[in-house]
PDB file of C-alpha atoms in Angstrom:
ATOM      1  CA  MET V   1      -0.006  -0.003  -0.006  1.00 71.00           C
ATOM      2  CA  ASN V   2       1.220   3.452  -0.889  1.00 79.00           C
ATOM      3  CA  SER V   3       1.496   6.127   1.755  1.00 94.00           C
ATOM      4  CA  TYR V   4      -1.153   8.757   1.863  1.00 96.00           C
ATOM      5  CA  THR V   5      -1.614  12.401   3.058  1.00 96.00           C
ATOM      6  CA  VAL V   6      -4.672  13.658   5.039  1.00 97.00           C
ATOM      7  CA  GLN V   7      -5.481  17.352   4.673  1.00 97.00           C
ATOM      8  CA  VAL V   8      -8.260  19.922   4.355  1.00 98.00           C
ATOM      9  CA  ALA V   9      -9.671  19.542   0.863  1.00 97.00           C
ATOM     10  CA  SER V  10      -9.514  22.473  -1.666  1.00 97.00           C
ATOM     11  CA  GLN V  11     -10.403  23.231  -5.269  1.00 96.00           C
ATOM     12  CA  GLU V  12      -7.489  21.124  -6.398  1.00 96.00           C
ATOM     13  CA  HIS V  13      -9.520  18.108  -5.263  1.00 97.00           C
ATOM     14  CA  PHE V  14     -12.611  18.895  -7.286  1.00 98.00           C
ATOM     15  CA  VAL V  15     -11.685  16.174  -9.850  1.00 97.00           C
ATOM     16  CA  LEU V  16     -12.035  13.482  -7.104  1.00 97.00           C
ATOM     17  CA  ALA V  17     -15.620  14.330  -6.346  1.00 97.00           C
ATOM     18  CA  GLU V  18     -17.138  11.870  -8.783  1.00 96.00           C
ATOM     19  CA  SER V  19     -15.209   8.979  -7.531  1.00 95.00           C
ATOM     20  CA  ILE V  20     -15.985   9.792  -3.942  1.00 96.00           C
ATOM     21  CA  CYS V  21     -19.681   9.962  -4.648  1.00 93.00           C
ATOM     22  CA  HIS V  22     -19.462   6.606  -6.539  1.00 92.00           C
ATOM     23  CA  GLU V  23     -17.753   4.983  -3.583  1.00 92.00           C
ATOM     24  CA  MET V  24     -20.298   6.327  -1.165  1.00 90.00           C
ATOM     25  CA  ALA V  25     -23.129   4.790  -3.159  1.00 86.00           C
ATOM     26  CA  GLU V  26     -21.335   1.468  -3.513  1.00 86.00           C
ATOM     27  CA  SER V  27     -20.712   1.260   0.182  1.00 84.00           C
ATOM     28  CA  ALA V  28     -24.300   2.045   0.958  1.00 77.00           C
ATOM     29  CA  LYS V  29     -25.353  -0.925  -1.159  1.00 77.00           C
ATOM     30  CA  ALA V  30     -22.780  -3.346   0.315  1.00 76.00           C
ATOM     31  CA  ARG V  31     -23.656  -2.411   3.915  1.00 71.00           C
ATOM     32  CA  GLY V  32     -27.434  -2.315   3.304  1.00 66.00           C
ATOM     33  CA  THR V  33     -27.702   1.076   5.146  1.00 61.00           C
ATOM     34  CA  GLY V  34     -27.880   4.601   3.894  1.00 55.00           C
ATOM     35  CA  ILE V  35     -25.116   7.112   3.543  1.00 61.00           C
ATOM     36  CA  ALA V  36     -26.834  10.431   2.809  1.00 65.00           C
ATOM     37  CA  LYS V  37     -26.666  10.876  -0.955  1.00 73.00           C
ATOM     38  CA  ARG V  38     -24.644  13.814  -1.959  1.00 85.00           C
ATOM     39  CA  SER V  39     -23.843  15.165  -5.483  1.00 91.00           C
ATOM     40  CA  PRO V  40     -20.396  15.845  -6.771  1.00 95.00           C
ATOM     41  CA  GLU V  41     -21.441  19.505  -6.871  1.00 96.00           C
ATOM     42  CA  TYR V  42     -22.291  19.369  -3.145  1.00 94.00           C
ATOM     43  CA  LEU V  43     -18.866  17.781  -2.309  1.00 96.00           C
ATOM     44  CA  ARG V  44     -17.129  20.416  -4.392  1.00 97.00           C
ATOM     45  CA  GLU V  45     -19.013  23.143  -2.451  1.00 97.00           C
ATOM     46  CA  LYS V  46     -17.625  21.668   0.797  1.00 97.00           C
ATOM     47  CA  MET V  47     -14.175  21.658  -0.537  1.00 97.00           C
ATOM     48  CA  SER V  48     -14.331  25.206  -1.727  1.00 97.00           C
ATOM     49  CA  GLU V  49     -15.569  26.314   1.706  1.00 96.00           C
ATOM     50  CA  GLY V  50     -12.705  24.473   3.522  1.00 96.00           C
ATOM     51  CA  LYS V  51     -15.275  22.170   5.241  1.00 97.00           C
ATOM     52  CA  ALA V  52     -14.007  18.773   3.946  1.00 97.00           C
ATOM     53  CA  ILE V  53     -11.125  16.422   4.794  1.00 98.00           C
ATOM     54  CA  ILE V  54      -9.591  14.311   2.139  1.00 98.00           C
ATOM     55  CA  ALA V  55      -6.875  11.622   2.139  1.00 98.00           C
ATOM     56  CA  THR V  56      -4.999  11.145  -1.196  1.00 97.00           C
ATOM     57  CA  ASP V  57      -2.434   8.639  -2.395  1.00 96.00           C
ATOM     58  CA  ASP V  58       1.001  10.183  -2.385  1.00 96.00           C
ATOM     59  CA  VAL V  59       1.993   8.521  -5.634  1.00 95.00           C
ATOM     60  CA  ASP V  60      -0.904   9.003  -7.887  1.00 95.00           C
ATOM     61  CA  GLY V  61      -3.143  11.584  -6.030  1.00 95.00           C
ATOM     62  CA  SER V  62      -6.150   9.273  -6.091  1.00 95.00           C
ATOM     63  CA  PHE V  63      -8.920   9.331  -3.482  1.00 96.00           C
ATOM     64  CA  VAL V  64      -8.117   7.430  -0.301  1.00 97.00           C
ATOM     65  CA  GLY V  65     -10.627   8.745   2.263  1.00 97.00           C
ATOM     66  CA  PHE V  66     -13.004  11.551   2.704  1.00 97.00           C
ATOM     67  CA  CYS V  67     -15.330  13.296   5.219  1.00 96.00           C
ATOM     68  CA  TYR V  68     -17.078  16.667   5.378  1.00 96.00           C
ATOM     69  CA  ILE V  69     -18.493  19.121   7.958  1.00 95.00           C
ATOM     70  CA  GLU V  70     -22.108  20.231   8.120  1.00 94.00           C
ATOM     71  CA  THR V  71     -23.563  22.651  10.647  1.00 94.00           C
ATOM     72  CA  TRP V  72     -27.079  22.915  11.993  1.00 92.00           C
ATOM     73  CA  GLN V  73     -29.047  25.417  14.074  1.00 91.00           C
ATOM     74  CA  HIS V  74     -26.781  28.336  13.633  1.00 89.00           C
ATOM     75  CA  GLY V  75     -23.698  26.456  14.209  1.00 90.00           C
ATOM     76  CA  ASN V  76     -24.727  25.088  17.639  1.00 93.00           C
ATOM     77  CA  PHE V  77     -24.295  21.562  16.130  1.00 95.00           C
ATOM     78  CA  VAL V  78     -21.698  20.216  13.896  1.00 96.00           C
ATOM     79  CA  ALA V  79     -21.738  16.887  12.050  1.00 93.00           C
ATOM     80  CA  ASN V  80     -18.727  15.092  10.476  1.00 92.00           C
ATOM     81  CA  SER V  81     -20.610  13.400   7.726  1.00 89.00           C
ATOM     82  CA  GLY V  82     -20.048  11.149   4.745  1.00 89.00           C
ATOM     83  CA  LEU V  83     -17.095   9.295   6.070  1.00 92.00           C
ATOM     84  CA  ILE V  84     -15.828   6.930   3.282  1.00 94.00           C
ATOM     85  CA  VAL V  85     -12.650   5.121   2.636  1.00 95.00           C
ATOM     86  CA  ASN V  86     -11.464   3.579  -0.714  1.00 95.00           C
ATOM     87  CA  PRO V  87     -11.768  -0.262  -0.246  1.00 93.00           C
ATOM     88  CA  THR V  88      -8.166  -0.731  -1.224  1.00 92.00           C
ATOM     89  CA  TYR V  89      -7.100   1.283   1.856  1.00 93.00           C
ATOM     90  CA  ARG V  90      -9.400  -0.199   4.447  1.00 90.00           C
ATOM     91  CA  GLN V  91      -7.994  -1.738   7.594  1.00 88.00           C
ATOM     92  CA  TYR V  92      -4.959   0.723   7.420  1.00 91.00           C
ATOM     93  CA  GLY V  93      -6.337   3.363   9.866  1.00 94.00           C
ATOM     94  CA  VAL V  94      -7.576   5.754   7.150  1.00 96.00           C
ATOM     95  CA  ALA V  95     -10.944   6.257   8.627  1.00 95.00           C
ATOM     96  CA  LYS V  96      -9.513   7.070  12.059  1.00 95.00           C
ATOM     97  CA  ALA V  97      -6.962   9.536  10.544  1.00 96.00           C
ATOM     98  CA  VAL V  98      -9.621  11.316   8.446  1.00 97.00           C
ATOM     99  CA  LYS V  99     -12.084  11.414  11.266  1.00 96.00           C
ATOM    100  CA  ALA V 100      -9.438  12.821  13.665  1.00 96.00           C
ATOM    101  CA  LYS V 101      -8.655  15.567  11.197  1.00 96.00           C
ATOM    102  CA  ALA V 102     -12.257  16.368  10.644  1.00 96.00           C
ATOM    103  CA  PHE V 103     -12.878  16.538  14.357  1.00 96.00           C
ATOM    104  CA  GLU V 104      -9.817  18.886  14.691  1.00 96.00           C
ATOM    105  CA  LEU V 105     -11.189  21.139  12.002  1.00 96.00           C
ATOM    106  CA  SER V 106     -14.592  21.225  13.625  1.00 96.00           C
ATOM    107  CA  ARG V 107     -13.125  22.220  16.971  1.00 95.00           C
ATOM    108  CA  GLU V 108     -11.085  24.918  15.325  1.00 95.00           C
ATOM    109  CA  ARG V 109     -13.897  26.427  13.314  1.00 95.00           C
ATOM    110  CA  TYR V 110     -16.720  25.893  15.783  1.00 95.00           C
ATOM    111  CA  PRO V 111     -15.134  25.601  19.245  1.00 94.00           C
ATOM    112  CA  ASP V 112     -18.469  26.051  21.137  1.00 94.00           C
ATOM    113  CA  ALA V 113     -20.528  23.596  19.022  1.00 95.00           C
ATOM    114  CA  LYS V 114     -21.735  20.276  20.020  1.00 95.00           C
ATOM    115  CA  ILE V 115     -20.235  17.618  17.526  1.00 96.00           C
ATOM    116  CA  ILE V 116     -22.752  14.921  16.724  1.00 94.00           C
ATOM    117  CA  GLY V 117     -22.879  11.661  14.774  1.00 90.00           C
ATOM    118  CA  ILE V 118     -25.243   8.825  13.960  1.00 89.00           C
ATOM    119  CA  THR V 119     -24.009   5.551  12.640  1.00 88.00           C
ATOM    120  CA  THR V 120     -24.558   1.794  12.640  1.00 85.00           C
ATOM    121  CA  SER V 121     -20.829   1.110  12.287  1.00 86.00           C
ATOM    122  CA  LEU V 122     -19.004  -0.336  15.266  1.00 89.00           C
ATOM    123  CA  ALA V 123     -15.736   0.809  13.889  1.00 90.00           C
ATOM    124  CA  VAL V 124     -17.010   4.475  13.605  1.00 91.00           C
ATOM    125  CA  MET V 125     -18.455   4.267  17.113  1.00 93.00           C
ATOM    126  CA  LYS V 126     -15.005   3.207  18.445  1.00 93.00           C
ATOM    127  CA  ILE V 127     -13.328   6.113  16.600  1.00 94.00           C
ATOM    128  CA  ASN V 128     -15.945   8.550  17.913  1.00 93.00           C
ATOM    129  CA  SER V 129     -15.492   7.135  21.457  1.00 93.00           C
ATOM    130  CA  ASP V 130     -11.696   7.625  21.318  1.00 93.00           C
ATOM    131  CA  LEU V 131     -12.228  11.316  20.277  1.00 94.00           C
ATOM    132  CA  GLY V 132     -14.482  11.938  23.255  1.00 93.00           C
ATOM    133  CA  TYR V 133     -17.998  11.283  21.913  1.00 94.00           C
ATOM    134  CA  GLU V 134     -20.443   9.552  24.161  1.00 94.00           C
ATOM    135  CA  PRO V 135     -23.712   7.824  23.217  1.00 93.00           C
ATOM    136  CA  THR V 136     -26.688   9.930  23.492  1.00 93.00           C
ATOM    137  CA  THR V 137     -30.598   9.934  22.823  1.00 93.00           C
ATOM    138  CA  PHE V 138     -31.876  11.142  19.582  1.00 93.00           C
ATOM    139  CA  SER V 139     -33.602  13.943  21.455  1.00 91.00           C
ATOM    140  CA  GLU V 140     -30.212  15.597  21.965  1.00 92.00           C
ATOM    141  CA  LEU V 141     -29.798  15.779  18.040  1.00 92.00           C
ATOM    142  CA  PRO V 142     -30.792  18.847  16.027  1.00 91.00           C
ATOM    143  CA  ALA V 143     -34.557  19.360  15.609  1.00 88.00           C
ATOM    144  CA  ASP V 144     -34.012  20.885  12.227  1.00 88.00           C
ATOM    145  CA  ASP V 145     -35.927  18.874   9.595  1.00 88.00           C
ATOM    146  CA  ASN V 146     -33.076  19.419   7.128  1.00 86.00           C
ATOM    147  CA  PHE V 147     -30.789  17.445   9.443  1.00 89.00           C
ATOM    148  CA  TRP V 148     -33.163  14.509   9.217  1.00 89.00           C
ATOM    149  CA  LYS V 149     -33.546  14.672   5.448  1.00 84.00           C
ATOM    150  CA  GLY V 150     -30.051  13.156   5.231  1.00 81.00           C
ATOM    151  CA  CYS V 151     -31.591   9.909   6.511  1.00 85.00           C
ATOM    152  CA  GLN V 152     -34.101   9.653   3.720  1.00 83.00           C
ATOM    153  CA  SER V 153     -31.786   7.562   1.570  1.00 77.00           C
ATOM    154  CA  CYS V 154     -31.313   4.934   4.365  1.00 81.00           C
ATOM    155  CA  VAL V 155     -33.327   1.640   4.183  1.00 81.00           C
ATOM    156  CA  ASN V 156     -34.301   2.265   7.873  1.00 84.00           C
ATOM    157  CA  TYR V 157     -35.848   5.611   7.255  1.00 86.00           C
ATOM    158  CA  ASP V 158     -39.425   4.239   7.738  1.00 90.00           C
ATOM    159  CA  ILE V 159     -38.431   2.945  11.148  1.00 89.00           C
ATOM    160  CA  LEU V 160     -36.945   6.359  12.137  1.00 91.00           C
ATOM    161  CA  MET V 161     -40.178   8.145  11.130  1.00 92.00           C
ATOM    162  CA  SER V 162     -42.410   5.486  12.766  1.00 93.00           C
ATOM    163  CA  LYS V 163     -40.424   6.162  16.038  1.00 91.00           C
ATOM    164  CA  ASP V 164     -41.106   9.917  15.712  1.00 92.00           C
ATOM    165  CA  ARG V 165     -37.345  10.448  15.179  1.00 91.00           C
ATOM    166  CA  LYS V 166     -36.758   9.241  18.778  1.00 89.00           C
ATOM    167  CA  ASN V 167     -34.643   6.214  17.929  1.00 88.00           C
ATOM    168  CA  CYS V 168     -33.615   3.967  14.952  1.00 89.00           C
ATOM    169  CA  MET V 169     -31.065   1.250  14.033  1.00 87.00           C
ATOM    170  CA  CYS V 170     -28.286   3.828  14.383  1.00 89.00           C
ATOM    171  CA  THR V 171     -26.542   4.940  17.446  1.00 91.00           C
ATOM    172  CA  ALA V 172     -26.364   8.628  18.302  1.00 92.00           C
ATOM    173  CA  MET V 173     -23.217   9.956  19.651  1.00 94.00           C
ATOM    174  CA  LEU V 174     -22.313  13.473  20.970  1.00 95.00           C
ATOM    175  CA  TYR V 175     -19.208  15.407  21.962  1.00 96.00           C
ATOM    176  CA  GLU V 176     -19.812  18.439  24.243  1.00 93.00           C
ATOM    177  CA  PRO V 177     -16.940  20.959  24.618  1.00 90.00           C
ATOM    178  CA  LYS V 178     -18.370  22.423  27.766  1.00 76.00           C
ATOM    179  CA  GLN V 179     -18.372  19.001  29.365  1.00 59.00           C
ATOM    180  CA  GLU V 180     -14.687  18.523  28.407  1.00 58.00           C
ATOM    181  CA  GLU V 181     -13.844  21.932  30.070  1.00 54.00           C
ATOM    182  CA  GLU V 182     -15.480  20.775  33.169  1.00 51.00           C
ATOM    183  CA  ILE V 183     -13.492  17.555  33.273  1.00 49.00           C
ATOM    184  CA  LYS V 184     -10.258  19.549  32.793  1.00 52.00           C
ATOM    185  CA  GLU V 185     -11.273  21.824  35.723  1.00 54.00           C
ATOM    186  CA  VAL V 186     -12.056  18.975  37.954  1.00 49.00           C
ATOM    187  CA  ALA V 187      -8.735  17.317  36.893  1.00 49.00           C
ATOM    188  CA  ALA V 188      -6.788  20.519  37.657  1.00 55.00           C
ATOM    189  CA  ASP V 189      -8.449  20.753  41.073  1.00 58.00           C
ATOM    190  CA  PHE V 190      -7.630  17.179  41.872  1.00 54.00           C
ATOM    191  CA  SER V 191      -4.055  17.603  40.678  1.00 56.00           C
ATOM    192  CA  ASN V 192      -3.588  20.754  42.858  1.00 59.00           C
ATOM    193  CA  ASN V 193      -5.229  19.117  45.862  1.00 65.00           C
ATOM    194  CA  SER V 194      -3.188  16.013  45.288  1.00 65.00           C
ATOM    195  CA  LYS V 195       0.005  17.974  45.387  1.00 66.00           C
ATOM    196  CA  LEU V 196      -1.042  19.738  48.521  1.00 62.00           C
ATOM    197  CA  TYR V 197      -1.919  16.448  50.052  1.00 60.00           C
ATOM    198  CA  GLU V 198       1.464  14.893  49.135  1.00 69.00           C
ATOM    199  CA  ARG V 199       3.240  17.956  50.702  1.00 65.00           C
ATOM    200  CA  PHE V 200       1.239  17.591  53.786  1.00 57.00           C
ATOM    201  CA  MET V 201       2.108  13.867  54.039  1.00 63.00           C
ATOM    202  CA  LYS V 202       5.806  14.485  53.570  1.00 65.00           C
ATOM    203  CA  ILE V 203       5.835  17.141  56.325  1.00 59.00           C
ATOM    204  CA  LYS V 204       3.867  14.745  58.517  1.00 53.00           C
ATOM    205  CA  GLN V 205       6.253  11.856  57.797  1.00 60.00           C
ATOM    206  CA  SER V 206       9.247  14.190  58.502  1.00 61.00           C
ATOM    207  CA  LYS V 207       7.928  15.169  61.783  1.00 51.00           C
ATOM    208  CA  LEU V 208       7.096  11.590  62.766  1.00 51.00           C
ATOM    209  CA  LEU V 209      10.605  10.483  61.871  1.00 55.00           C
ATOM    210  CA  ASN V 210      12.104  13.328  63.986  1.00 56.00           C
ATOM    211  CA  TRP V 211       9.890  12.422  66.914  1.00 51.00           C
ATOM    212  CA  PHE V 212      11.004   8.674  66.677  1.00 48.00           C
ATOM    213  CA  ARG V 213      14.687   9.834  66.619  1.00 54.00           C
ATOM    214  CA  LYS V 214      14.235  11.730  69.761  1.00 49.00           C
TER     215      LYS V 214
END
C-alpha cells in the first residue's frame, strides 16, 4: 500500500468528487444502510468552503478517504458526515485519521459547537469514542428537519419516522466541549489538591521521623 496524506480539501481536489460519490453509493449498497446521498457538486462546495477532509495517495493522487462538515441550528451543532474510505485502503487506519482531522477542523472552526454523529458502524463508534464522543439519545440531536432529510436515503428511514425520530437502528453520539472543560477543571483541582496532600504527608512523615529519633 502506498503512503497517503490527510488534509483539508480544496479546489485542487474537485476532480475527485465523482469517484468519492461513486464509492459512497457502492458502500451504502454493500452495507445495506444509507449514507446520505450527495452530489459531486455538493462535495465540491464543501471543498471550496474548506469544510472537507480528504486523504489522497502520495503516488498518484487518487482518493483514499473523505469526510465533510455540516452545521445545524446556527452552528450550535456540527456533524462530521459522509465518512468513506477507498476499499483498497481499508484496515490501514485511514478512517481514524480522516475522522480525527475532521474533528480537529470542527473544533477549530466551531469551538463552542456540539459535535454529533449517528452510525450503525461499530468501527466508527470506536473512533468517535476515542475522540471523546459519548452515546446520547436522539432527542439531543438537532430538531432541524433538514438534518433528518439526510436519513431519507437509508433503508431504515421508515423505522426512524415511525418512532417519531426518537430512535432507530443507528446509535447517536455526542461530543460536548463544555463537558470537556468541566472535566479539565476537575482534573486540575484534583491535581492541585493532590499536590497539597502529598506535601502535607511529607511534612507529617518528616515530623514523625524526627519524633522517633528523639
